[in-house]
Tab-separated table of C-alpha atoms in Angstrom:
chain	number	residue	atom	x	y	z
A	201	MET	CA	76.864	76.895	112.532
A	202	LYS	CA	79.658	74.588	111.766
A	203	SER	CA	80.393	74.687	108.093
A	204	GLN	CA	80.466	71.344	106.161
A	205	PHE	CA	83.905	71.797	104.952
A	206	GLU	CA	85.356	72.788	108.395
A	207	ASN	CA	88.120	70.078	108.068
A	208	VAL	CA	88.626	70.221	104.399
A	209	THR	CA	91.717	71.393	102.931
A	210	ASP	CA	91.942	73.753	100.408
A	211	GLU	CA	93.244	71.635	98.028
A	212	GLU	CA	90.271	69.069	98.635
A	213	LEU	CA	87.896	71.838	98.163
A	214	MET	CA	89.270	72.875	94.933
A	215	CYS	CA	88.953	69.280	93.727
A	216	LEU	CA	85.374	69.631	94.739
A	217	VAL	CA	85.096	72.755	92.557
A	218	GLN	CA	86.581	71.343	89.738
A	219	ASN	CA	83.460	68.623	90.021
A	220	GLY	CA	81.107	71.719	89.774
A	221	ASN	CA	80.605	72.072	93.838
A	222	MET	CA	79.915	75.808	94.077
A	223	ASP	CA	79.508	75.370	97.734
A	224	ALA	CA	83.248	74.273	97.713
A	225	PHE	CA	83.946	77.604	95.795
A	226	SER	CA	81.982	79.755	98.072
A	227	GLU	CA	83.909	78.100	101.165
A	228	LEU	CA	87.148	78.854	99.643
A	229	ALA	CA	86.347	82.284	98.770
A	230	ARG	CA	85.124	82.763	102.282
A	231	ARG	CA	88.125	81.591	103.624
A	232	TYR	CA	90.510	83.903	101.558
A	233	GLU	CA	88.438	87.101	100.873
A	234	GLY	CA	89.625	88.926	103.619
A	235	ARG	CA	93.199	88.385	103.355
A	236	LEU	CA	93.181	88.786	99.710
A	237	LEU	CA	91.558	92.061	99.930
A	238	SER	CA	94.164	93.330	102.453
A	239	PHE	CA	96.712	92.040	100.175
A	240	LEU	CA	95.325	93.789	97.024
A	241	HIS	CA	94.596	96.991	98.732
A	242	ARG	CA	98.208	97.105	100.009
A	243	PHE	CA	99.445	96.404	96.742
A	244	VAL	CA	97.258	99.014	94.635
A	245	GLY	CA	96.550	101.560	97.444
A	246	ASN	CA	92.683	101.657	96.621
A	247	VAL	CA	90.100	99.598	98.311
A	248	THR	CA	87.559	99.735	95.451
A	249	GLN	CA	90.053	98.737	92.701
A	250	ALA	CA	91.125	96.212	95.550
A	251	GLU	CA	87.547	94.718	95.791
A	252	ASP	CA	87.380	94.753	91.734
A	253	LEU	CA	90.564	92.996	91.745
A	254	LEU	CA	89.660	90.364	94.278
A	255	GLN	CA	86.153	89.684	92.493
A	256	ALA	CA	88.308	89.254	89.316
A	257	THR	CA	90.782	87.198	91.143
A	258	LEU	CA	87.950	84.675	92.377
A	259	LEU	CA	86.150	84.695	89.108
A	260	ARG	CA	89.525	83.760	87.480
A	261	VAL	CA	90.013	80.892	89.921
A	262	TYR	CA	86.570	79.495	89.122
A	263	ARG	CA	87.081	79.879	85.481
A	264	ALA	CA	90.612	78.305	85.458
A	265	ARG	CA	89.378	75.553	87.967
A	266	ALA	CA	90.366	72.859	85.520
A	267	ARG	CA	94.032	74.091	85.219
A	268	PHE	CA	94.687	73.772	89.037
A	269	LYS	CA	96.858	70.940	89.885
A	270	GLY	CA	96.042	69.046	92.923
A	271	SER	CA	99.655	68.281	93.634
A	272	GLY	CA	100.367	72.224	94.318
A	273	LYS	CA	99.310	74.508	97.243
A	274	PHE	CA	96.260	76.330	96.326
A	275	SER	CA	97.046	79.632	98.085
A	276	MET	CA	100.001	79.859	96.057
A	277	TRP	CA	97.988	79.408	92.868
A	278	LEU	CA	95.527	82.162	94.176
A	279	TYR	CA	98.067	84.625	94.921
A	280	THR	CA	99.568	84.190	91.533
A	281	ILE	CA	96.364	84.869	89.653
A	282	ALA	CA	95.978	87.970	92.394
A	283	ALA	CA	99.387	89.093	91.948
A	284	ASN	CA	99.330	89.104	88.056
A	285	LEU	CA	95.817	90.687	87.941
A	286	ALA	CA	96.996	93.693	90.377
A	287	LYS	CA	100.404	93.864	88.160
A	288	ASP	CA	98.513	94.047	84.871
A	289	TYR	CA	96.050	96.592	86.566
A	290	LEU	CA	99.129	98.671	87.984
A	291	ARG	CA	100.822	98.601	84.655
A	292	LYS	CA	98.020	100.119	82.658
A	293	THR	CA	97.482	102.834	85.189
A	294	ARG	CA	101.241	103.552	86.149
A	295	LYS	CA	101.419	106.712	83.604
A	296	TYR	CA	98.372	108.897	84.792
A	297	ARG	CA	97.659	108.489	88.590
A	298	PHE	CA	94.067	109.518	89.824
A	299	ILE	CA	93.590	110.265	93.228
A	300	ALA	CA	91.377	107.332	94.654
A	301	LEU	CA	88.660	108.869	96.973
A	302	ASP	CA	86.952	105.644	97.916
A	303	ALA	CA	88.575	104.868	101.116
A	304	PRO	CA	85.533	104.165	103.604
A	305	VAL	CA	85.389	106.688	106.351
A	306	GLY	CA	87.587	106.293	108.945
A	307	GLN	CA	90.122	104.348	106.514
A	308	SER	CA	90.831	107.326	104.275
A	309	SER	CA	93.984	107.906	102.885
A	310	ASN	CA	94.761	111.023	101.064
A	311	VAL	CA	91.587	113.078	102.093
A	312	ILE	CA	90.676	114.947	105.122
A	313	ASP	CA	88.975	112.573	107.533
A	314	PHE	CA	86.420	113.526	110.267
A	315	TYR	CA	86.053	110.400	111.756
A	316	GLU	CA	88.085	108.969	114.813
A	317	ALA	CA	87.977	105.096	115.750
A	318	LYS	CA	85.677	103.924	118.097
A	319	GLY	CA	86.739	103.281	121.715
A	320	GLU	CA	90.070	105.324	121.300
A	321	SER	CA	91.251	108.499	122.362
A	322	ALA	CA	91.697	110.972	119.958
A	323	SER	CA	95.422	110.753	120.395
A	324	GLU	CA	96.033	107.438	120.423
A	325	SER	CA	93.526	106.852	117.255
A	326	ALA	CA	95.886	109.708	115.682
A	327	GLN	CA	99.212	107.993	116.424
A	328	LYS	CA	98.086	104.479	115.495
A	329	LYS	CA	97.007	106.477	112.148
A	330	GLU	CA	99.925	108.296	111.797
A	331	ILE	CA	102.476	105.146	112.002
A	332	SER	CA	99.933	103.328	109.654
A	333	ARG	CA	100.079	106.246	107.100
A	334	LEU	CA	103.693	106.239	107.183
A	335	VAL	CA	104.321	102.592	106.797
A	336	ARG	CA	101.829	102.873	103.781
A	337	LEU	CA	103.839	105.637	102.195
A	338	ALA	CA	107.140	103.849	102.746
A	339	VAL	CA	105.793	100.707	101.233
A	340	GLU	CA	104.178	102.630	98.295
A	341	ARG	CA	107.620	104.121	97.522
A	342	LEU	CA	109.251	100.449	96.729
A	343	PRO	CA	109.183	99.644	92.941
A	344	HIS	CA	106.220	97.080	92.393
A	345	ASP	CA	108.573	94.102	92.569
A	346	GLN	CA	109.979	95.041	95.691
A	347	LYS	CA	106.436	95.942	97.311
A	348	LEU	CA	105.081	92.722	96.122
A	349	THR	CA	107.715	90.678	97.651
A	350	ILE	CA	107.461	92.444	100.825
A	351	LEU	CA	103.734	91.930	101.279
A	352	LEU	CA	103.859	88.204	100.378
A	353	SER	CA	106.829	87.786	102.978
A	354	HIS	CA	105.669	90.394	105.738
A	355	TYR	CA	101.950	90.673	105.257
A	356	GLU	CA	101.345	87.167	103.972
A	357	GLY	CA	103.752	85.119	106.020
A	358	MET	CA	104.838	83.258	102.864
A	359	ARG	CA	108.230	81.685	102.754
A	360	TYR	CA	110.898	82.966	99.766
A	361	GLY	CA	110.566	79.562	98.002
A	362	GLU	CA	106.688	80.050	97.946
A	363	ILE	CA	107.224	83.604	96.930
A	364	ALA	CA	109.442	82.576	94.361
A	365	LYS	CA	106.894	80.277	92.727
A	366	VAL	CA	104.170	82.539	93.367
A	367	LEU	CA	106.216	85.551	91.540
A	368	GLY	CA	107.890	83.092	88.942
A	369	CYS	CA	111.333	83.903	89.660
A	370	SER	CA	114.342	82.258	91.670
A	371	LYS	CA	114.496	82.115	95.621
A	372	GLY	CA	117.809	84.029	95.131
A	373	THR	CA	115.777	86.947	93.534
A	374	VAL	CA	113.409	87.113	96.397
A	375	LYS	CA	116.095	87.176	98.871
A	376	SER	CA	117.526	90.044	97.358
A	377	ARG	CA	114.239	91.875	96.600
A	378	VAL	CA	113.585	91.493	100.232
A	379	PHE	CA	117.117	92.727	101.323
A	380	ARG	CA	116.729	95.895	99.038
A	381	ALA	CA	113.235	96.444	100.262
A	382	LYS	CA	113.714	96.235	103.681
A	383	MET	CA	116.757	98.417	103.313
A	384	LYS	CA	114.621	101.115	102.015
A	385	LEU	CA	111.736	100.772	104.664
A	386	LYS	CA	114.384	101.263	107.096
A	387	GLU	CA	115.924	104.396	105.290
A	388	PHE	CA	112.273	105.774	104.721
A	389	LEU	CA	111.059	105.012	108.255
A	390	ALA	CA	114.367	106.344	110.035
A	391	ASP	CA	113.241	109.586	111.429
A	392	TYR	CA	110.347	108.064	113.100
A	393	LEU	CA	112.291	105.001	114.503
A	394	ALA	CA	114.825	107.439	115.734
A	395	GLY	CA	112.094	109.048	117.588
A	396	LYS	CA	112.009	112.358	115.885
A	397	GLU	CA	109.118	114.247	115.033
A	398	VAL	CA	107.544	113.437	111.330
A	399	ALA	CA	106.770	116.539	109.548
A	400	PRO	CA	102.943	116.528	108.233
A	401	SER	CA	102.922	114.565	105.284
A	402	ASN	CA	102.956	116.331	101.801
A	403	GLU	CA	101.528	113.520	99.938
A	404	LEU	CA	98.566	115.342	99.089
A	405	GLN	CA	100.460	117.972	97.420
A	406	GLN	CA	102.376	115.283	95.752
A	407	ASP	CA	99.411	113.672	94.263
A	408	ASP	CA	97.837	116.710	93.542
A	409	LYS	CA	101.098	117.652	91.439
A	410	THR	CA	100.243	114.382	89.458
A	411	ILE	CA	96.732	115.058	89.025
A	412	ALA	CA	97.607	118.616	88.110
A	413	GLY	CA	99.689	117.299	85.547
A	414	ILE	CA	97.134	115.384	84.093
A	415	SER	CA	94.344	118.037	84.133
A	416	GLY	CA	96.787	120.204	82.244
A	417	SER	CA	97.685	118.086	79.847
B	222	MET	CA	131.919	86.416	107.405
B	223	ASN	CA	132.500	90.436	106.710
B	224	CYS	CA	129.765	93.227	107.495
B	225	ASN	CA	128.955	93.174	103.887
B	226	LYS	CA	127.875	89.883	103.559
B	227	THR	CA	126.220	89.758	107.153
B	228	ILE	CA	124.288	92.777	106.405
B	229	LYS	CA	123.054	91.510	103.141
B	230	GLN	CA	121.842	88.417	105.166
B	231	LEU	CA	120.203	90.112	107.951
B	232	PRO	CA	116.679	90.265	106.667
B	233	ALA	CA	116.632	86.869	105.480
B	234	TYR	CA	118.123	85.823	109.096
B	235	LEU	CA	115.156	87.629	110.669
B	236	ASP	CA	112.603	85.632	108.071
B	237	HIS	CA	114.056	82.733	109.416
B	238	GLU	CA	115.396	81.906	105.969
B	239	LEU	CA	118.726	80.788	106.489
B	240	SER	CA	120.570	77.733	106.747
B	241	ARG	CA	121.893	76.192	110.028
B	242	GLN	CA	125.534	77.019	108.900
B	243	GLU	CA	124.698	80.490	107.696
B	244	VAL	CA	123.161	81.273	111.140
B	245	ALA	CA	125.994	80.098	112.983
B	246	GLU	CA	128.201	82.323	110.892
B	247	LEU	CA	125.952	85.078	110.977
B	248	GLU	CA	125.322	85.250	114.766
B	249	LEU	CA	129.240	84.808	115.475
B	250	HIS	CA	129.707	87.789	113.536
B	251	LEU	CA	127.053	89.802	115.230
B	252	GLU	CA	128.835	88.858	118.446
B	253	ILE	CA	131.914	90.667	117.712
B	254	CYS	CA	130.424	93.619	115.560
B	255	ILE	CA	128.378	96.611	117.060
B	256	PHE	CA	127.774	98.050	113.575
B	257	CYS	CA	126.123	94.869	112.406
B	258	SER	CA	124.110	94.338	115.451
B	259	THR	CA	123.054	97.791	115.435
B	260	GLU	CA	121.976	97.335	111.775
B	261	LEU	CA	120.057	94.113	112.757
B	262	GLY	CA	118.087	96.100	115.585
B	263	ALA	CA	117.323	98.845	113.188
B	264	LEU	CA	115.954	96.265	110.716
B	265	ARG	CA	113.736	94.431	113.581
B	266	ALA	CA	112.437	97.924	114.635
B	267	THR	CA	111.432	98.554	110.989
B	268	SER	CA	109.948	95.109	110.829
B	269	LYS	CA	107.631	95.522	113.953
B	270	MET	CA	106.659	99.058	112.637
B	271	LEU	CA	105.270	97.357	109.313
B	272	ASP	CA	103.017	95.522	111.484
B	273	ALA	CA	101.245	98.943	112.233
B	274	TRP	CA	99.721	98.800	108.766
B	275	GLN	CA	96.505	97.125	109.523
B	276	ASP	CA	94.270	94.596	107.431
B	277	THR	CA	91.435	96.205	105.203
B	278	SER	CA	88.076	94.782	106.891
B	279	PRO	CA	85.670	93.562	103.888
B	280	ARG	CA	82.855	95.583	103.738
B	281	ARG	CA	80.478	93.067	101.978
B	282	ARG	CA	80.711	89.327	101.171
B	283	TYR	CA	82.347	89.504	97.828
B	284	VAL	CA	81.828	86.182	96.902
B	285	ASP	CA	78.127	86.720	96.638
B	286	SER	CA	78.553	89.104	93.844
B	287	VAL	CA	81.097	86.496	92.252
B	288	LEU	CA	78.829	83.614	92.536
B	289	ASN	CA	75.691	85.577	91.196
B	290	GLN	CA	78.135	86.417	87.937
B	291	ILE	CA	79.152	82.928	87.598
B	292	ARG	CA	75.555	81.790	87.662
B	293	ALA	CA	74.546	84.394	85.211
B	294	GLU	CA	77.330	83.326	82.866
B	295	GLU	CA	76.157	79.592	83.280
B	296	ARG	CA	72.705	80.792	82.224
B	297	GLY	CA	74.348	82.582	79.287
B	298	VAL	CA	74.003	85.946	80.585
B	299	THR	CA	76.920	88.007	80.124
B	300	GLY	CA	77.782	91.113	82.303
B	301	LYS	CA	79.665	92.561	79.602
B	302	ALA	CA	77.871	96.061	79.780
B	303	LYS	CA	78.465	96.200	83.684
B	304	ILE	CA	81.988	95.249	82.852
B	305	GLY	CA	82.672	97.637	80.314
B	306	MET	CA	81.578	100.618	82.546
B	307	ARG	CA	83.654	99.397	85.452
B	308	LEU	CA	86.661	99.012	83.113
B	309	LEU	CA	86.079	102.667	82.140
B	310	HIS	CA	86.327	103.752	85.642
B	311	GLN	CA	89.658	101.613	85.848
B	312	ARG	CA	91.414	103.124	83.204
B	313	CYS	CA	92.632	106.410	83.938
B	314	VAL	CA	91.998	108.971	81.363
B	315	PRO	CA	94.917	110.925	80.480
B	316	THR	CA	93.055	114.465	79.269
B	317	ALA	CA	90.271	116.293	79.713
B	318	ILE	CA	89.180	115.536	75.999
B	319	ARG	CA	89.293	111.546	76.937
B	320	ALA	CA	87.551	112.044	80.036
B	321	ALA	CA	84.549	114.017	78.505
B	322	ALA	CA	84.595	111.281	75.862
B	323	ALA	CA	83.925	108.915	78.490
B	324	ILE	CA	81.370	110.856	80.038
B	325	VAL	CA	79.588	111.161	76.729
B	326	PHE	CA	79.998	107.296	75.733
B	327	LEU	CA	78.973	106.396	79.441
B	328	ILE	CA	75.796	108.498	79.518
B	329	GLY	CA	75.166	107.699	75.727
B	330	PHE	CA	75.404	103.852	76.605
B	331	SER	CA	73.278	104.251	79.594
B	332	VAL	CA	70.709	106.082	77.282
B	333	PHE	CA	70.696	103.855	74.142
B	334	SER	CA	71.049	100.503	76.255
B	335	GLY	CA	67.408	100.728	76.820
B	336	HIS	CA	67.327	98.550	79.974
B	337	VAL	CA	69.974	101.125	81.937
B	338	PRO	CA	68.173	104.324	82.575
B	339	ILE	CA	69.394	107.543	83.840
B	340	LYS	CA	68.283	108.690	87.304
B	341	ARG	CA	69.069	112.004	88.906
B	342	THR	CA	69.090	112.289	92.535
B	343	GLN	CA	67.859	115.027	94.664
B	344	ASP	CA	71.478	116.373	95.294
B	345	GLY	CA	71.772	116.375	91.493
B	346	VAL	CA	73.872	113.138	91.115
B	347	ALA	CA	73.237	111.596	87.803
B	348	LEU	CA	72.771	107.554	88.203
B	349	SER	CA	72.341	104.960	85.610
B	350	GLY	CA	71.521	101.594	86.458
B	351	VAL	CA	68.528	99.372	87.076
B	352	GLY	CA	66.176	100.081	89.941
B	353	ASP	CA	64.660	102.700	91.582
B	354	LEU	CA	66.044	105.154	93.916
B	355	GLU	CA	65.016	105.082	97.562
B	356	PRO	CA	62.973	108.107	99.257
B	357	ALA	CA	64.968	110.512	100.845
B	358	LYS	CA	66.389	109.226	104.098
B	359	PRO	CA	66.573	111.878	106.710
B	360	ILE	CA	70.401	111.914	107.818
B	361	PRO	CA	71.390	114.106	110.864
B	362	PRO	CA	72.947	117.365	109.968
B	363	GLU	CA	76.377	116.249	111.637
B	364	LYS	CA	76.587	113.389	109.290
B	365	TYR	CA	76.163	115.076	106.199
B	366	LEU	CA	78.197	118.101	105.051
B	367	MET	CA	78.329	119.814	101.442
B	368	PRO	CA	80.863	122.058	100.585
B	369	SER	CA	79.683	125.713	100.979
B	370	TYR	CA	81.940	127.103	98.244
B	371	ILE	CA	83.997	125.972	95.448
B	372	ARG	CA	84.943	127.809	92.502
B	373	PRO	CA	84.096	126.379	88.784
B	374	SER	CA	87.492	126.969	87.776
B	375	GLU	CA	88.770	124.761	90.606
B	376	ILE	CA	86.382	121.770	89.684
B	377	GLY	CA	88.223	118.959	87.833
B	378	LEU	CA	87.094	115.639	86.281
B	379	VAL	CA	84.895	113.680	88.667
B	380	LEU	CA	84.329	110.014	88.240
B	381	ARG	CA	81.663	108.850	90.429
B	382	GLY	CA	78.853	106.223	91.362
B	383	TYR	CA	77.776	103.820	93.595
B	384	ASP	CA	77.851	100.079	94.147
B	385	ASN	CA	75.311	98.919	96.786
B	386	ARG	CA	75.582	102.439	98.678
B	387	SER	CA	79.416	102.176	98.284
B	388	PRO	CA	80.445	105.504	96.713
B	389	ILE	CA	83.101	104.983	93.930
B	390	VAL	CA	84.665	108.147	93.178
B	391	LYS	CA	87.726	109.141	91.132
B	392	THR	CA	88.579	112.730	90.628
B	393	SER	CA	91.354	115.026	89.405
B	394	SER	CA	91.451	117.684	91.646
B	395	GLY	CA	93.641	120.157	89.769
B	396	GLY	CA	95.720	120.539	92.741
B	397	LEU	CA	93.389	121.550	95.503
B	398	PRO	CA	93.011	119.822	98.858
B	399	ILE	CA	90.417	117.039	98.785
B	400	ARG	CA	87.923	116.446	101.521
B	401	ASN	CA	85.247	113.776	102.203
B	402	SER	CA	82.119	114.559	104.014
B	403	ARG	CA	80.939	112.141	106.620
B	404	ASP	CA	78.748	110.319	104.252
B	405	GLY	CA	81.763	109.179	102.233
B	406	ARG	CA	81.227	111.908	99.470
B	407	PHE	CA	84.031	113.699	98.588
B	408	PHE	CA	84.850	117.232	97.499
B	409	PHE	CA	87.784	119.423	96.589
B	410	GLY	CA	88.049	122.995	96.927
B	411	ARG	CA	88.814	125.786	99.330
B	412	GLY	CA	86.023	126.797	101.755
B	413	GLY	CA	84.029	125.237	104.554
B	414	PHE	CA	81.347	122.756	104.773
B	415	THR	CA	77.380	123.718	105.477
B	416	GLU	CA	75.010	121.137	106.583
B	417	VAL	CA	72.082	119.605	104.557
B	418	ASN	CA	69.472	117.395	105.719
B	419	HIS	CA	69.024	114.508	103.463
B	420	VAL	CA	69.972	112.489	100.338
B	421	TYR	CA	68.766	110.016	97.831
B	422	PHE	CA	70.662	106.763	97.914
B	423	PRO	CA	70.233	103.882	95.444
B	424	ARG	CA	68.233	101.074	96.727
B	425	ASP	CA	70.083	98.036	98.124
B	426	GLY	CA	71.305	95.698	95.372
B	427	MET	CA	70.953	98.464	92.683
B	428	SER	CA	74.181	98.422	90.920
B	429	VAL	CA	74.556	101.969	89.563
B	430	GLU	CA	77.363	103.800	88.236
B	431	SER	CA	77.735	107.512	86.683
B	432	VAL	CA	79.941	109.809	85.228
B	433	VAL	CA	79.083	113.424	85.982
B	434	PRO	CA	81.048	116.761	86.441
B	435	LEU	CA	80.692	117.922	89.840
B	436	GLU	CA	77.881	120.155	90.521
B	437	LEU	CA	77.947	123.544	92.261
B	438	PRO	CA	75.825	123.697	95.125
């Protein structure tokens, strides 16, 4: 069934939302919830927190609808809100880190997972998971500002100028962050790219050390 | 253009963020410099590898719960109680004392809030929320595994709950390996898993949260 808003732009929808049209808001949220969830999950590293942040972002969008200026691009305004909420969340939780065990089965990160993806052989599935895990670990090692920049640039496909507006910095700063982040990622992933066997992750032990520090404090 | 400047421009070159003149200068240098060409290849490979980090699939339609919350707010009903509990989940508690305080607060809050009764599921998990527990639903033994052996000294803090059947669990493991059983539950400790036949789940739409210490099987 075709949506009544199929050919309506985000900005036009936002204009309808400003006039109290909840269907328009629902359509906007539907358009972005998948992308935004992936973005937030990659940034905070925890799917439940990402879901909470996604809902908080959508709520903030609705509550602040009057502040959206029709001349701007809705997606950038949306990502600005999401990024600010996610940065706040990480700032509050940076000192102490809990192991988040909320990944749905098949997407678990730091737990022993008993599942395999459907339709793939065990080795294919394991290889895909391993590459995905290596990338995730590498990106997680980046400082927050670089991580955010890479996520917006590589995964959200934003131009440097757009990222600069979302993050409230200059285009030169974005360019510099992308450069530093990419060089670090190249270094972090060098072993895999060189075709070397990558040793099993000691991620769990690292996390546990963090947690043990909390428990013992 | 020298190598230093070229290297700094490479990520922006790959992202199509350079001006025509910059591209021309850079490509001229790349033709004569093996070092920079190799570096470009490595950055290309790194970018390609980043694609392996897959998107997160939404587990439900988040917009529905956001719309419900907006409608509730517009009716003058705030979700402060629920948000308060969620915030407690989000904040990382630095010490066992603070964690215990959170447990007492949450359970106490649930008890004295009047409309959020505490219920205990068959498997010993305390849940607070509105609604009833669903009758035991048989789960094939191979889909549900319980830890057969965990020493009390190995148990850390467990914050757990459900949000429409999606388990929400955070834990400090005290440095132990963490496992998740096939139904999405999480345990830490050493030893194997044994099978159990069934467990209670909250009904659809029942919003529940709980903070309980992990109980020994």
